Short mmCIF file of C-alpha atoms in Angstrom, two decimals:
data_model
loop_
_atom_site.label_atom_id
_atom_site.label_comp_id
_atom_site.label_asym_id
_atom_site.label_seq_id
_atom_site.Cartn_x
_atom_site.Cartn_y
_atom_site.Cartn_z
CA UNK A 131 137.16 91.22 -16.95
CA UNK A 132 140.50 92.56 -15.87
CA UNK A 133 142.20 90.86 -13.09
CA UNK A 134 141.11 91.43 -9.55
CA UNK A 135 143.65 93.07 -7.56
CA UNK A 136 143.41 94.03 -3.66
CA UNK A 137 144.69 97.53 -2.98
CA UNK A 138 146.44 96.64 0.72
CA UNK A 139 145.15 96.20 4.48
CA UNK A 140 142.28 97.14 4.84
CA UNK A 141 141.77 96.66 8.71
CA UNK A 142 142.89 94.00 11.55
CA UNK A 143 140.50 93.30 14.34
CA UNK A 144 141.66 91.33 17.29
CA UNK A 145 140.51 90.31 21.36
CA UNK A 146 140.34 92.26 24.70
CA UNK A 147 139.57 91.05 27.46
CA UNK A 148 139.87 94.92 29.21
CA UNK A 149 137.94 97.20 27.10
CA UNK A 150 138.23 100.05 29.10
CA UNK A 151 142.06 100.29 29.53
CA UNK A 152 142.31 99.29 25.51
CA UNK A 153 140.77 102.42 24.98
CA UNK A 154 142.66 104.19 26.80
CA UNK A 155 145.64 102.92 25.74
CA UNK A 156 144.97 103.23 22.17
CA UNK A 157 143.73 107.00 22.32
CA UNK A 158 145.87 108.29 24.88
CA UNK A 159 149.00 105.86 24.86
CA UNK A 160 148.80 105.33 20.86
CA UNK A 161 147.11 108.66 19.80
CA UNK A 162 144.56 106.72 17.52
CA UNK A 163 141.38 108.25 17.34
CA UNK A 164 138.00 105.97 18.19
CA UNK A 165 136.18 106.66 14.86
CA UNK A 166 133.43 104.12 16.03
CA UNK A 167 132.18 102.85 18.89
CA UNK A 168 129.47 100.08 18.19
CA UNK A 169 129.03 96.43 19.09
CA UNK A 170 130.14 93.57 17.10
CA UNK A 171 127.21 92.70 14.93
CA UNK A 172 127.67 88.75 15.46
CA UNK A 173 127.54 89.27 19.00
CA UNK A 174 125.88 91.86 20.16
CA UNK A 175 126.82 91.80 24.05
CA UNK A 176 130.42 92.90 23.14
CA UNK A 177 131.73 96.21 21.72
CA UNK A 178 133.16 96.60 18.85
CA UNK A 179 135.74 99.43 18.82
CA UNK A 180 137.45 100.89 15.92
CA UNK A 181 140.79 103.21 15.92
CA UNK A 182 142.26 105.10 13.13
CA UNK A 183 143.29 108.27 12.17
CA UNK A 184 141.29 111.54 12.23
CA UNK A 185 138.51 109.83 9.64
CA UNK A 186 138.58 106.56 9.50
CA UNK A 187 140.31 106.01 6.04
CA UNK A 188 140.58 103.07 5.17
CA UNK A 189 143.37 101.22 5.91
CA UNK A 190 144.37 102.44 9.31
CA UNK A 191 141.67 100.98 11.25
CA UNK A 192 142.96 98.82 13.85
CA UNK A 193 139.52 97.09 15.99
CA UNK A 194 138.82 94.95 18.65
CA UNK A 195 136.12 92.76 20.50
CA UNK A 196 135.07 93.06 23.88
CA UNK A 197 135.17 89.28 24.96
CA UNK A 198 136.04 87.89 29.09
CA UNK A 199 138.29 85.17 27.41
CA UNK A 200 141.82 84.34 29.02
CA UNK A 201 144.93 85.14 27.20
CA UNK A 202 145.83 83.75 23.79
CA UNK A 203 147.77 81.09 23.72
CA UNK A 204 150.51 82.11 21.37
CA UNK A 205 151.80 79.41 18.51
CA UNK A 206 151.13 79.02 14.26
CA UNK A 207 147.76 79.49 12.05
CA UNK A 208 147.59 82.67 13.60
CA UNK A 209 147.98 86.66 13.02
CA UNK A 210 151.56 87.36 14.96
CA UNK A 211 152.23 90.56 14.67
CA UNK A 212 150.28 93.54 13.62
CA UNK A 213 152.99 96.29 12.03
CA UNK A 214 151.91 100.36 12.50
CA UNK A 215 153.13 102.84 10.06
CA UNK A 216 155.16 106.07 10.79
CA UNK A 217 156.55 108.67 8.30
CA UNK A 218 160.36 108.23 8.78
CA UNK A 219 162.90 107.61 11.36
CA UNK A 220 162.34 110.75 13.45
CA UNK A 221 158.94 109.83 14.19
CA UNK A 222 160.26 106.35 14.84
CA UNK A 223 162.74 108.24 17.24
CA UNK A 224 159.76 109.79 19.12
CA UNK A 225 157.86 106.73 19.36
CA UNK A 226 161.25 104.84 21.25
CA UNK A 227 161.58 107.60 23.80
CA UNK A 228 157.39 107.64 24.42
CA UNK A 229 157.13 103.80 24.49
CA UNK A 230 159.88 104.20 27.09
CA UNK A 231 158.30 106.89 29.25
CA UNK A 232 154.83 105.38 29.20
CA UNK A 233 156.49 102.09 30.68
CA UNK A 234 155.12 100.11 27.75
CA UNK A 235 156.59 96.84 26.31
CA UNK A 236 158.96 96.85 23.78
CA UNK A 237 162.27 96.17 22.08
CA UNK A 238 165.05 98.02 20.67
CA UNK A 239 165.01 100.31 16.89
CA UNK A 240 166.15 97.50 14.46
CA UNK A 241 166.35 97.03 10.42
CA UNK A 242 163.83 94.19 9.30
CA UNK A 243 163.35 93.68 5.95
CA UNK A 244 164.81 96.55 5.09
CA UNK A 245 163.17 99.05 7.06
CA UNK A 246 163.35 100.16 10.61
CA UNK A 247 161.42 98.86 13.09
CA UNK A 248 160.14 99.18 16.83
CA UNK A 249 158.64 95.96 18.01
CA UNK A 250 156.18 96.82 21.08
CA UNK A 251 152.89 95.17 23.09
CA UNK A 252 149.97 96.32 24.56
CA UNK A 253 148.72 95.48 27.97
CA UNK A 254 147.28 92.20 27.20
CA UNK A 255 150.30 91.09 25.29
CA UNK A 256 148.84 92.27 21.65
CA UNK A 257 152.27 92.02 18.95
CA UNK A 258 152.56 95.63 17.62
CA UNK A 259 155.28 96.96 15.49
CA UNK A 260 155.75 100.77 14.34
CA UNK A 261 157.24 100.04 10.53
CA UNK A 262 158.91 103.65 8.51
CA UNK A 263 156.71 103.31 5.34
CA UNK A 264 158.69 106.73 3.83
CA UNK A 265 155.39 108.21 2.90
CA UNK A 266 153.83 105.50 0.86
CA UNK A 267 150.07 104.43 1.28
CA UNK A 268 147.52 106.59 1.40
CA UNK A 269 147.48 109.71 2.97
CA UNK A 270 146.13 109.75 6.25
CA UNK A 271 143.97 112.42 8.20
CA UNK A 272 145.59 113.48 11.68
CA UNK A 273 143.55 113.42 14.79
CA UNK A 274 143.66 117.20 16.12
CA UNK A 275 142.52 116.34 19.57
CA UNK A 276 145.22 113.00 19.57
CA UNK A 277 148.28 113.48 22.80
CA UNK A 278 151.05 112.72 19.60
CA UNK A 279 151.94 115.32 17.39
CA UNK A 280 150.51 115.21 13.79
CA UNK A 281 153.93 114.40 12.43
CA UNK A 282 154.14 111.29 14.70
CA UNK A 283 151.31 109.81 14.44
CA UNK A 284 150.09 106.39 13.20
CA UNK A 285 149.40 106.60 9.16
CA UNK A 286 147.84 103.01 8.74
CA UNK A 287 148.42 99.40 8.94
CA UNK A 288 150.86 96.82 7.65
CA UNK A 289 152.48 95.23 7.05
CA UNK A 290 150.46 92.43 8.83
CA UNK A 291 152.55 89.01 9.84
CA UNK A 292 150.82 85.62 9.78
CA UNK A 293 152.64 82.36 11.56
CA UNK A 294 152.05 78.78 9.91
CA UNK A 295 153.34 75.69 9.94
CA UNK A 296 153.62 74.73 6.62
CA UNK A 297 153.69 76.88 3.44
CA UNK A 298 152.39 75.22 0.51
CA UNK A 299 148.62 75.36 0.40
CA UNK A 300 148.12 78.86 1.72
CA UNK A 301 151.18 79.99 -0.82
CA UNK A 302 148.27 78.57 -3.82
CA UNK A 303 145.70 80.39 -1.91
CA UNK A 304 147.58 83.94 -1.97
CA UNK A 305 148.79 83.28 -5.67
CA UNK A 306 146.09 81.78 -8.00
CA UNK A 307 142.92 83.04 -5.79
CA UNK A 308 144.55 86.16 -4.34
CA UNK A 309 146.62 87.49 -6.79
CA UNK A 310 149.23 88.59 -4.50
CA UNK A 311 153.06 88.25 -5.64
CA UNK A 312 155.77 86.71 -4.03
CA UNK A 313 158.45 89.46 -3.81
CA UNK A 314 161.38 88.67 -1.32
CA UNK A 315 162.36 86.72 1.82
CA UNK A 316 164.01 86.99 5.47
CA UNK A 317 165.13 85.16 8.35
CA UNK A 318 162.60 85.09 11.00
CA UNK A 319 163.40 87.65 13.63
CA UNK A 320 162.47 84.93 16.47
CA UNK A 321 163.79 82.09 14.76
CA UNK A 322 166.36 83.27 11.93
CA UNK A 323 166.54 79.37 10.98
CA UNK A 324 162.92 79.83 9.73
CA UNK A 325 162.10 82.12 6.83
CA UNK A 326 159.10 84.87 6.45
CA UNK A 327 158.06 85.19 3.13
CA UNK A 328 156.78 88.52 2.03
CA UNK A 329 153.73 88.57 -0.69
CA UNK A 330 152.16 91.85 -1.58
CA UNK A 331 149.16 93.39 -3.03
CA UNK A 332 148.07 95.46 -5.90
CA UNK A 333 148.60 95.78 -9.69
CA UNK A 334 152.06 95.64 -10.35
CA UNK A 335 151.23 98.10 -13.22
CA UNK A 336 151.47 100.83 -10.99
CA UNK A 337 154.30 100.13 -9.73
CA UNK A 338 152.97 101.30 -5.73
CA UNK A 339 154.63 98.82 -3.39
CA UNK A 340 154.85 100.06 0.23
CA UNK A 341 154.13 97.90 4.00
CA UNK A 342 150.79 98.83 3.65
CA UNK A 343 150.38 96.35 0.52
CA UNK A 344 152.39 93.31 2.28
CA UNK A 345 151.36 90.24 4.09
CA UNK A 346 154.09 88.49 5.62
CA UNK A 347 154.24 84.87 6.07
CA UNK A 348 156.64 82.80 8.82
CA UNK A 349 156.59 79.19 8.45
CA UNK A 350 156.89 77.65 11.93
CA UNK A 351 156.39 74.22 11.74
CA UNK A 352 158.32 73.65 15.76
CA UNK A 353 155.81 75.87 17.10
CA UNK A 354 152.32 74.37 18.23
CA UNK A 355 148.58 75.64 17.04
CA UNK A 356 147.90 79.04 18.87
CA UNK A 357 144.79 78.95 21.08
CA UNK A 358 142.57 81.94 20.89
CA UNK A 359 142.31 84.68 23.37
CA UNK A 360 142.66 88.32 24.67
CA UNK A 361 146.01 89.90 22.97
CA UNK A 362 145.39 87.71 20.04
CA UNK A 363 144.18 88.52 16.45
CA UNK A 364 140.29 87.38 15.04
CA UNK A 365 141.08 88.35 11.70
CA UNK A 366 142.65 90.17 8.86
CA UNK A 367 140.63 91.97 6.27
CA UNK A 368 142.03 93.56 2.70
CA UNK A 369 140.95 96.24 0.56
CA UNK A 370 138.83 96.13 -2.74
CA UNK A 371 137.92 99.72 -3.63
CA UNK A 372 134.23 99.72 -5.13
CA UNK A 373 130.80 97.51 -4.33
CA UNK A 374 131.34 95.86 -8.08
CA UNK A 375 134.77 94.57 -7.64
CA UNK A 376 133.27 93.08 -4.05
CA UNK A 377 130.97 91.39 -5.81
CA UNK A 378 133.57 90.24 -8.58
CA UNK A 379 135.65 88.60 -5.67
CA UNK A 380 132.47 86.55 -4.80
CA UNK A 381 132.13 85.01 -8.49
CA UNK A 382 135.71 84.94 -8.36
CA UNK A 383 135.73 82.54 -5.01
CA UNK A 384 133.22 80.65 -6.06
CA UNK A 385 134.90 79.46 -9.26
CA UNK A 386 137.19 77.90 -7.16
CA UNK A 387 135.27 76.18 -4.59
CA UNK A 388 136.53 78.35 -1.97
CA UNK A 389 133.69 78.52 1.11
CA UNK A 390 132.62 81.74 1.89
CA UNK A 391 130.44 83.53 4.36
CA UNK A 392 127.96 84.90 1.32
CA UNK A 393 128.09 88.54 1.19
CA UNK A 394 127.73 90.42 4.36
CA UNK A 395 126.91 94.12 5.06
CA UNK A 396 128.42 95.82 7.92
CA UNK A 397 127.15 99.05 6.76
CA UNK A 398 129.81 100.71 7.02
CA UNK A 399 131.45 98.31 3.90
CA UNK A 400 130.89 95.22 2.83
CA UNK A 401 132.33 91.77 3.98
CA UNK A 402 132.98 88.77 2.35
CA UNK A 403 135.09 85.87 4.97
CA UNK A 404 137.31 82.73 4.11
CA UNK A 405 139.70 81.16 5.90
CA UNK A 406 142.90 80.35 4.29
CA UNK A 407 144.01 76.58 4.24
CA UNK A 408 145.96 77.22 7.73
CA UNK A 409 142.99 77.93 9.09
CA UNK A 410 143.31 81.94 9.37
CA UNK A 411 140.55 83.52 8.93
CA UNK A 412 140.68 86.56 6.58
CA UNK A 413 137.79 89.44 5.26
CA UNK A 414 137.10 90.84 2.07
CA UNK A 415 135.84 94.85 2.80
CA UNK A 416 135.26 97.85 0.60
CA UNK A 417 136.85 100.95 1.20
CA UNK A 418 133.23 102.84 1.45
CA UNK A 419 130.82 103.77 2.61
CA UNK A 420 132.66 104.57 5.35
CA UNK A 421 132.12 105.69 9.43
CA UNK A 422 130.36 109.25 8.54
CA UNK A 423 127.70 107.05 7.06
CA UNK A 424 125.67 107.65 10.12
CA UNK A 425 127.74 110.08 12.40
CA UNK A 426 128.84 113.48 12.10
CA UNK A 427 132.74 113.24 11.64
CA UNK A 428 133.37 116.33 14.30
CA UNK A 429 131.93 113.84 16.85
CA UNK A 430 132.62 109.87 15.79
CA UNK A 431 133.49 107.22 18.31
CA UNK A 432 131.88 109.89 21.12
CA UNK A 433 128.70 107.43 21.63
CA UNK A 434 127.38 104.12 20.95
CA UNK A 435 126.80 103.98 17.24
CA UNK A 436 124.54 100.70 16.02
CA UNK A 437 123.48 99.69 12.08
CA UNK A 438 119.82 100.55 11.53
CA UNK A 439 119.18 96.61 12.10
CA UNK A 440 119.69 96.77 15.78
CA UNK A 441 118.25 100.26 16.42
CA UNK A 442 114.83 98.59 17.92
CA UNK A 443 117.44 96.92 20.20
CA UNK A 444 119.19 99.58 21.42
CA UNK A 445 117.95 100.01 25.22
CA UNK A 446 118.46 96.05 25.50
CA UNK A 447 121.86 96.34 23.59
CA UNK A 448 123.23 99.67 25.53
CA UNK A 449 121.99 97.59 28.94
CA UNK A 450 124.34 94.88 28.59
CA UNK A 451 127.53 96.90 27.76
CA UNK A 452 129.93 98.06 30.48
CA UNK A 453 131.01 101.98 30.82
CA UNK A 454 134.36 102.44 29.49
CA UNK A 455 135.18 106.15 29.97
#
């Protein structure tokens, strides 16, 4: 068997503590469409809300919880920073001047590893960056209905930025088990003393690099443990493209010893979990078979969507979520 090689980001799912105004905000502030509104499948009392573009292709679907948890506590062995991708540096442009008339959080237009960047927050203090990807990654499928012009708007995730105190194990973990490369380094753009070290994704065959491949790592060893909360990250999930190379990755984990979660259908792809030796936790999905599995794609995200599992549930289920439109 050829060596297994993830294809990028696949998603990021993180915490709100405000459901309501994080969909509004990222429909209406963002111009990401909700491609699926369900509930999170471990937890049935909170939604589970997924934004992306016009589809739902994979690799541009930011989600979140619905949990009444106090802010995270920011520190290491945590997601940091969750990057956005626009086309070029007009769109990054329009995205300075809206961030600035919507009164949202953010910082300046700077170069970061080599690419311009627009570091911004959500309302609950959720680390966003919009990252010029020139085009690479898949293409994605504009919203029609979305407030931001199709040329603007968000084409995907990454890269995604992890915080930990010491490199060494979790290096191991995203070499030998991974298979991701080790490609360049930077200061830290909170700490320049500290270094972020930039891995990425893919068979280097094809030579298709791009921030949608990347997982950068900061090594923070002054900074204490990050506590869990709203505005902080649950997990980060990569690609694998078909059901038999998701089921290669579980052979492949078990060789080593790694603990999994056992295979795990979501329905709309399939899971496999691990946390890394800092303690992140990180996902394993397939790109298919996708959100139009069980919605018409003129109308996703419009109602509350739930895997054929919890159908029997759904009066119970629907009764313990709040309205959020």
């Amino acid at each position: 068997m050829s060596t297994l090689h993830l294809t990028g980001i696949h998603h990021l799912t993180a915490v709100s503590a405000d459901i309501r105004e994080n969909k509004r905000f990222y429909t209406q502030d963002l111009g990401m469409r909700l491609v699926k509104r369900s509930v999170n499948q471990d937890d049935v009392s909170a939604y589970h809300l997924f934004y992306a573009d016009g589809v739902g292709t994979p690799g541009t679907d930011l989600t979140f919880f619905d949990w009444p948890v106090p802010r995270e506590r920011r520190g290491n062995h945590t997601v940091t920073r969750t990057a956005l991708r626009v086309r070029d540096e007009a769109s990054l442009d329009y995205w300075h001047s809206r961030l600035k008339a919507l009164n949202i959080t953010h910082g300046e237009i700077v170069e970061r590893d080599g690419r311009p960047t627009l570091d911004f927050e959500d309302h609950e203090g959720q680390r966003l960056a919009l990252v010029v990807d020139g085009g690479t990654g898949d293409a994605p499928t504009p919203w029609e209905a979305s407030p931001v012009p199709a040329e603007h708007q968000i084409r995907g995730l990454g890269p995604i930025t992890m915080t930990v105190p010491n490199l060494r194990n979790t290096d191991l973990v995203l070499q030998r088990v991974m298979h991701l490369r080790p490609v360049r380094e930077y200061p830290d753009p909170q700490s320049p003393a500290h270094t972020v070290h930039v891995y990425e994704m893919g068979d280097p065959a094809t030579g298709r690099g791009g921030p949608h491949t990347e997982l950068h790592v900061a090594v923070r060893p002054d900074l204490p443990p990050a506590h869990p909360g709203a505005g902080g990250v649950h997990h980060v999930a990569f690609r694998t493209p078909t059901d038999a190379d998701y089921h290669a990755w579980t052979e492949h984990f078990s060789h080593f010893g790694l603990q999994t979660s056992g295979e795990v259908d979501r329905y709309y792809f399939r899971s496999l979990y691990f946390r890394e030796p800092n303690g992140i936790l990180y996902e394993i999905a397939t790109d298919g078979p996708g959100f139009g599995v069980d919605e018409d794609p003129a109308t996703l995200g419009e109602k509350v969507i739930l895997p054929p599992r919890f159908e029997a549930r759904r009066a119970e289920i629907l009764a313990g979520l709040k309205p959020i439109d």
